[in-house]
Each structure stands twice: as structure tokens, then as C-alpha cells.
Short mmCIF file of C-alpha atoms in Angstrom, two decimals:
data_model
loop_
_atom_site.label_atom_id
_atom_site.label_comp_id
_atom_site.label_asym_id
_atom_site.label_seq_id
_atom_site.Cartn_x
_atom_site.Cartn_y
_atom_site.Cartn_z
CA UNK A 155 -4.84 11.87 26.18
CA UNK A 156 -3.91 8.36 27.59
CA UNK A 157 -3.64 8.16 31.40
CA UNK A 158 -1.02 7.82 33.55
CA UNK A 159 0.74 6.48 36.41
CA UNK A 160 -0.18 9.08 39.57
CA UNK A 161 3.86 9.48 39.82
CA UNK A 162 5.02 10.18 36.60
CA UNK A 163 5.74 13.62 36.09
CA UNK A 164 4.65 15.31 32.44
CA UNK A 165 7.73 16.58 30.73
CA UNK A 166 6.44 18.19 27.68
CA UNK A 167 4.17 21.16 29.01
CA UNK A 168 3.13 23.18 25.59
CA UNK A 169 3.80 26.21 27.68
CA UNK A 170 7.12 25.17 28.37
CA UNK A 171 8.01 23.79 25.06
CA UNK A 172 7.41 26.67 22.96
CA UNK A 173 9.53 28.52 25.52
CA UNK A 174 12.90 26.81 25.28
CA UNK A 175 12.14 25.82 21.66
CA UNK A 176 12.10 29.55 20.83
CA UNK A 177 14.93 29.70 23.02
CA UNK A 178 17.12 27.12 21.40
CA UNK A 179 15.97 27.45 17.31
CA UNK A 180 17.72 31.24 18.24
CA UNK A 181 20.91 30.13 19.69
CA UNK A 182 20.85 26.90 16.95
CA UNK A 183 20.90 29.37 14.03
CA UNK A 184 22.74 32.10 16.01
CA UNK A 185 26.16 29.81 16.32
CA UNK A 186 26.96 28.98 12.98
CA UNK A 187 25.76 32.16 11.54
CA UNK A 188 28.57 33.63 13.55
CA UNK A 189 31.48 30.91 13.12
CA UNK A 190 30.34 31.93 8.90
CA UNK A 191 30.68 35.18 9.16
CA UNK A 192 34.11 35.17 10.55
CA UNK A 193 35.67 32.54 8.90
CA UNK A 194 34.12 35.09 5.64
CA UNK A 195 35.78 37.69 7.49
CA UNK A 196 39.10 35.95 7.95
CA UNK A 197 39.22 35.37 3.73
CA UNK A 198 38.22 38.41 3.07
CA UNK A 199 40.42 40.78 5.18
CA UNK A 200 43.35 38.23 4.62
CA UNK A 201 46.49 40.42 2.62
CA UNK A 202 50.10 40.68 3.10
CA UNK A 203 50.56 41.66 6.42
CA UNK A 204 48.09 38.69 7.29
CA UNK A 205 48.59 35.69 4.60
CA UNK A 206 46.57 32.63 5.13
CA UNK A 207 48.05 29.46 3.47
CA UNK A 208 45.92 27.50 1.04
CA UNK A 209 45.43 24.96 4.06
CA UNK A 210 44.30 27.94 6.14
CA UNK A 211 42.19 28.78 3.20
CA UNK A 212 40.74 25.06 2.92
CA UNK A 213 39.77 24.79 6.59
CA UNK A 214 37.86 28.60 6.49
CA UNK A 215 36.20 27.33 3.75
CA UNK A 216 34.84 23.93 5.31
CA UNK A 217 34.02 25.73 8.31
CA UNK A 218 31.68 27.92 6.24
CA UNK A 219 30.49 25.14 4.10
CA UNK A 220 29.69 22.53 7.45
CA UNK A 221 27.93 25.34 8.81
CA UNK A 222 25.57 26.43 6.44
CA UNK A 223 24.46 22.85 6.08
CA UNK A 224 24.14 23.10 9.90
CA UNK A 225 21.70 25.98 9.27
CA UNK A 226 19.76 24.71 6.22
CA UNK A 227 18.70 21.33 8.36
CA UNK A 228 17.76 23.87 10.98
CA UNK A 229 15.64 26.09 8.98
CA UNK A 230 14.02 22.64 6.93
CA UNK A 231 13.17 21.33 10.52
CA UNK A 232 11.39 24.75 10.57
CA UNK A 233 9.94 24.86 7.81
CA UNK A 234 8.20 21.12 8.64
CA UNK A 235 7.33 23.05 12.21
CA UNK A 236 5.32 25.25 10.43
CA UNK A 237 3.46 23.11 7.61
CA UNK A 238 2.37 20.69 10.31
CA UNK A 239 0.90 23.48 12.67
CA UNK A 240 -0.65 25.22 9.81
CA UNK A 241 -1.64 21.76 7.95
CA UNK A 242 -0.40 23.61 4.91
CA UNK A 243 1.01 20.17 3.57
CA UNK A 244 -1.66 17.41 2.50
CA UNK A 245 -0.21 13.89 4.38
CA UNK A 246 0.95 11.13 1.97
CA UNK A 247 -2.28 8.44 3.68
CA UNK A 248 -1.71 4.61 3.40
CA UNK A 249 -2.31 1.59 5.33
CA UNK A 250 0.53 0.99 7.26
CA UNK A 251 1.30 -2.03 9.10
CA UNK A 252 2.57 -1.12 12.95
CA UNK A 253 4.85 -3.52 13.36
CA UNK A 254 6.80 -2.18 10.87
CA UNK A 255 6.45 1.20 11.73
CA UNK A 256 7.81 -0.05 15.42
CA UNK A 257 11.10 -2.02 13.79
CA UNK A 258 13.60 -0.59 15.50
CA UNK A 259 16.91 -2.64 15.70
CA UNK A 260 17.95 -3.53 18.90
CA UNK A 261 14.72 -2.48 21.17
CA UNK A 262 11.89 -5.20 21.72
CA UNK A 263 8.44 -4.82 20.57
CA UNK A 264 5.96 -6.59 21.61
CA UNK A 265 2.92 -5.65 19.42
CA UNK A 266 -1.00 -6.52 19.45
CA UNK A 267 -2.91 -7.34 16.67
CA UNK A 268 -4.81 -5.10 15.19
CA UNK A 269 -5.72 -3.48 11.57
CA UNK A 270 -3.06 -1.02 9.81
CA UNK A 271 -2.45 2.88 10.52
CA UNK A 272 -4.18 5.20 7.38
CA UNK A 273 -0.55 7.52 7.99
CA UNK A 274 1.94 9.30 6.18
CA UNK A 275 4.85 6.71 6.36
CA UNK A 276 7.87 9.13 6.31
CA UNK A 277 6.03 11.26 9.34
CA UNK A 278 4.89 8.54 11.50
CA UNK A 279 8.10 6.80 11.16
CA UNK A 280 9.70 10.14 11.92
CA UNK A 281 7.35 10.24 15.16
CA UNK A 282 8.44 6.99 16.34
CA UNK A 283 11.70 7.32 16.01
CA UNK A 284 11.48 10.67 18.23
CA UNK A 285 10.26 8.56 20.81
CA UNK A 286 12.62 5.52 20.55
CA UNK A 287 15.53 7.87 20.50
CA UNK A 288 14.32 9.93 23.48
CA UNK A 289 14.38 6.76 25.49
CA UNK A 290 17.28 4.93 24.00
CA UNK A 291 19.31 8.08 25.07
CA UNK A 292 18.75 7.36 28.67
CA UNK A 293 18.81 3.48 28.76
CA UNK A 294 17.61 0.52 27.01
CA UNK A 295 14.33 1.10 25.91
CA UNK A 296 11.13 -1.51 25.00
CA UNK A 297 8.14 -0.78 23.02
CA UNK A 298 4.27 -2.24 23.86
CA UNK A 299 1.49 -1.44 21.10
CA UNK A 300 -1.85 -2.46 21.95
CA UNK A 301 -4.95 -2.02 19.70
CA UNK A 302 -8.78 -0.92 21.56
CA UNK A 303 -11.70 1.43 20.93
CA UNK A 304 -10.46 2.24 17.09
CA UNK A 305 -7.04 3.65 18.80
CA UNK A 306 -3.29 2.37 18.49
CA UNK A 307 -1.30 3.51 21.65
CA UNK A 308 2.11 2.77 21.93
CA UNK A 309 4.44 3.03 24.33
CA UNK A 310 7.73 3.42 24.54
CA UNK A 311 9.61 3.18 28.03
CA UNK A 312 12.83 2.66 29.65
CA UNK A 313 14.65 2.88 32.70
CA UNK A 314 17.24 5.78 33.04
CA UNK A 315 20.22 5.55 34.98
CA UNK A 316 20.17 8.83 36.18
CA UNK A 317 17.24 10.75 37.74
CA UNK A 318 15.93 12.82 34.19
CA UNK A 319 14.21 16.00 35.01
CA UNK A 320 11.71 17.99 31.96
CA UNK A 321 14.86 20.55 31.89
CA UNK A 322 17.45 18.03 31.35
CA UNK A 323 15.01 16.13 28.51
CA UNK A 324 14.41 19.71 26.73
CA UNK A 325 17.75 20.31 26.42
CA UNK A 326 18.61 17.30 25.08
CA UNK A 327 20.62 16.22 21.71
CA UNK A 328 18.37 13.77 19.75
CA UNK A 329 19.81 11.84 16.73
CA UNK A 330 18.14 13.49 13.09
CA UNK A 331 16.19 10.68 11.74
CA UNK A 332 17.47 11.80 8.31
CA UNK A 333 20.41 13.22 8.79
CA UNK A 334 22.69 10.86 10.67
CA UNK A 335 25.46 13.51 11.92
CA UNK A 336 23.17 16.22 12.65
CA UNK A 337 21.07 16.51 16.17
CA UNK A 338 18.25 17.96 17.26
CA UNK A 339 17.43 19.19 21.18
CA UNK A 340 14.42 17.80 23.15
CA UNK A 341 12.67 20.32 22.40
CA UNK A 342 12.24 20.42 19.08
CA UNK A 343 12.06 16.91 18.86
CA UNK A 344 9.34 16.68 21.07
CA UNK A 345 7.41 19.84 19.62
CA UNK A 346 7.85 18.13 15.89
CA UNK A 347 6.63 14.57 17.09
CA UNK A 348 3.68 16.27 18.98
CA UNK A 349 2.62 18.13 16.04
CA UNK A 350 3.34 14.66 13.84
CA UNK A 351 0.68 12.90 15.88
CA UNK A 352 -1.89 15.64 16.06
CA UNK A 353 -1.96 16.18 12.13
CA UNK A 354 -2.65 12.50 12.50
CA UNK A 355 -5.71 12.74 15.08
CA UNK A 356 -3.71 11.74 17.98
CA UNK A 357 -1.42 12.82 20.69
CA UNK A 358 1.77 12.64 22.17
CA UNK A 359 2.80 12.68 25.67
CA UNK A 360 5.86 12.04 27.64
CA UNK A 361 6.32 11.96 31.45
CA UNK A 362 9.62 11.10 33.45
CA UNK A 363 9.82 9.22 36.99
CA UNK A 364 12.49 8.11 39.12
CA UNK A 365 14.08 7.03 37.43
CA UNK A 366 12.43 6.42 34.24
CA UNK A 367 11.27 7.92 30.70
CA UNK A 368 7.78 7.07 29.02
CA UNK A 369 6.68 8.43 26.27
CA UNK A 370 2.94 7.46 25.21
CA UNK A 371 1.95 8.05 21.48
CA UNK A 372 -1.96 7.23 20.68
CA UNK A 373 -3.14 7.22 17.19
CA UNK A 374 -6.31 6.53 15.08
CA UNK A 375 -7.00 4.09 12.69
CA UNK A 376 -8.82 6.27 10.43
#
């Protein structure tokens, strides 16, 4: 684990995570299970003494549709939960150049040199973009990657403009990296890109200040 500064405050205690994050997958899948099952209701008990019009119908039925899609990019971010903690899934390996990996419009990098990542693309991506988007969400955000001792470690850091506290960052509604209207809280967020980096040799770690956010991702080479 990379060190850091004496007054930073570690936001992403395991403990902790797998609390809310149990907490939060059970009210994510527990709201639009119930808006389906009473829109279902609604069409099904619908007769003449309660007629829905075809508009009425419409709506019910892209309730029920929106939410099910809710729930199936819940239960895939799940499912990707799992195969990474179990390593049930083989990683797609290839040199990957960091720069590219750290191209994020809008947020400067300033990148070392050093040789390429042996990483699954789509997952390391996915792991930086975690980070960025943690950041971003608070303020502008800049990204450093320096090369020593066979290790990436890249940082991503940014002041907020409010004080953030670990609560406040768990319970927060991160951008899908592939699914651009759907969100994800902190904490699953932060347990997927912890689990992304550790199927990758490395670690994750992100601590909060006053006021600030840092999130510090290190990473072999091989």
C-alpha cells in the first residue's frame, strides 16, 4: 500500500465497505422490484370499475420495462463483484500503454515514462475511471503517474469544495462507465475498483482531507 500524507483520512475501510455495500445492493434491487410489482399489479387488477387508458397502460409498462433494466445492471455489477473476488474469470492480458489508459477529457495528466501495463483493458480502464469520477464529482480533478521499483502508481486528486467525509463518499452516485444513464454508489464503486486492482497485483486506496479527495491506485508491470 502506497503511503500517505499523516492528515489524510482513509475512506475505504474493507470493514466498512462491505457494510454499506450490503446495505445499499439491498435497497438498489429492493426499489425497483417494488415500483414492478405494482405497476404489474395496477395492469393486472385494472377492470371496469378501474379502467386505465392505453396512455395509462403505456406509462405502467415503461415503468416496468426502465426498471428491470435498472435491476439487470445491478445484478451484472454483481455478478463482476463476484468473478473478480473469486478470480473465476481469466483477465484479457496485454501491454497497455498508461497514458492512454489515463485519457480522460478534460482532467490533466501529467504522466512519467515508463514501460506498458500487462492488464485487461476494459477492467483497468473501468478502474480508472472509478477514480477519475470519484474526484471529478467533488471538483476538478488532475492525475500524476509515476513509474519506480517495477510499480505504476497513479494518483488521482482534487480539491473539494465542501468538507467530504467516508459516509458522504460511500453514499455517493458515481457515473456507470458503460452505461451512461445508470449510477452506481461509492460503495460499490469503490469495492469493484479495489477488487479491479487486486486481480491485477495491486491496490487501491482512497483517503479524504479538508478539504480534498485522493485516491492512490498502484499497479504492476507484470
Amino acid at each position: 500500500m502506497d503511503d500517505q500524507p499523516a492528515d489524510n483520512e482513509p475512506a475505504t475501510d474493507l470493514a466498512q465497505l462491505r457494510t454499506e455495500f450490503i446495505r445499499v445492493a439491498s435497497h438498489e434491487l429492493r426499489t425497483p422490484l417494488t415500483s414492478i410489482i405494482t405497476f404489474a399489479t395496477m395492469l393486472e387488477s385494472s377492470d371496469d370499475a378501474l379502467p386505465l387508458t392505453a396512455e395509462d397502460r403505456r406509462s405502467a409498462i415503461g415503468a416496468i420495462r426502465r426498471n428491470a433494466e435498472h435491476m439487470q445492471v445491478i445484478v451484472a455489477d454483481l455478478l463482476l463483484l463476484s468473478s473478480l473476488e473469486t478470480a473465476e474469470a481469466p483477465l484479457d492480458r496485454a501491454p497497455l500503454p498508461v497514458h492512454e489508459l489515463l485519457d480522460f477529457p478534460g482532467v490533466p495528466l501529467h504522466c512519467a515514462e515508463g514501460p506498458d501495463l500487462l492488464g485487461d483493458r476494459v477492467l483497468l480502464r473501468e478502474l480508472f475511471h472509478t477514480a477519475v469520477q470519484i474526484v471529478t464529482l467533488m471538483g476538478a480533478a488532475e492525475i500524476e503517474a509515476s513509474f519506480a521499483g517495477g510499480r505504476w502508481c497513479v494518483v488521482v486528486s482534487g480539491a473539494t469544495s465542501a468538507a467530504l467525509t467516508p459516509e458522504r463518499l460511500l453514499s455517493m452516485r458515481i457515473p456507470h462507465p458503460e452505461q451512461p444513464d445508470e449510477h452506481r454508489t461509492g460503495a460499490l464503486a469503490l469495492m469493484l475498483g479495489r477488487e479491479i486492482a487486486a486481480r491485477h497485483g495491486g491496490s487501491m486506496v482512497t483517503s479524504v482531507d479538508r478539504p480534498g479527495v485522493t485516491v492512490r491506485i498502484s499497479l504492476p508491470t507484470r
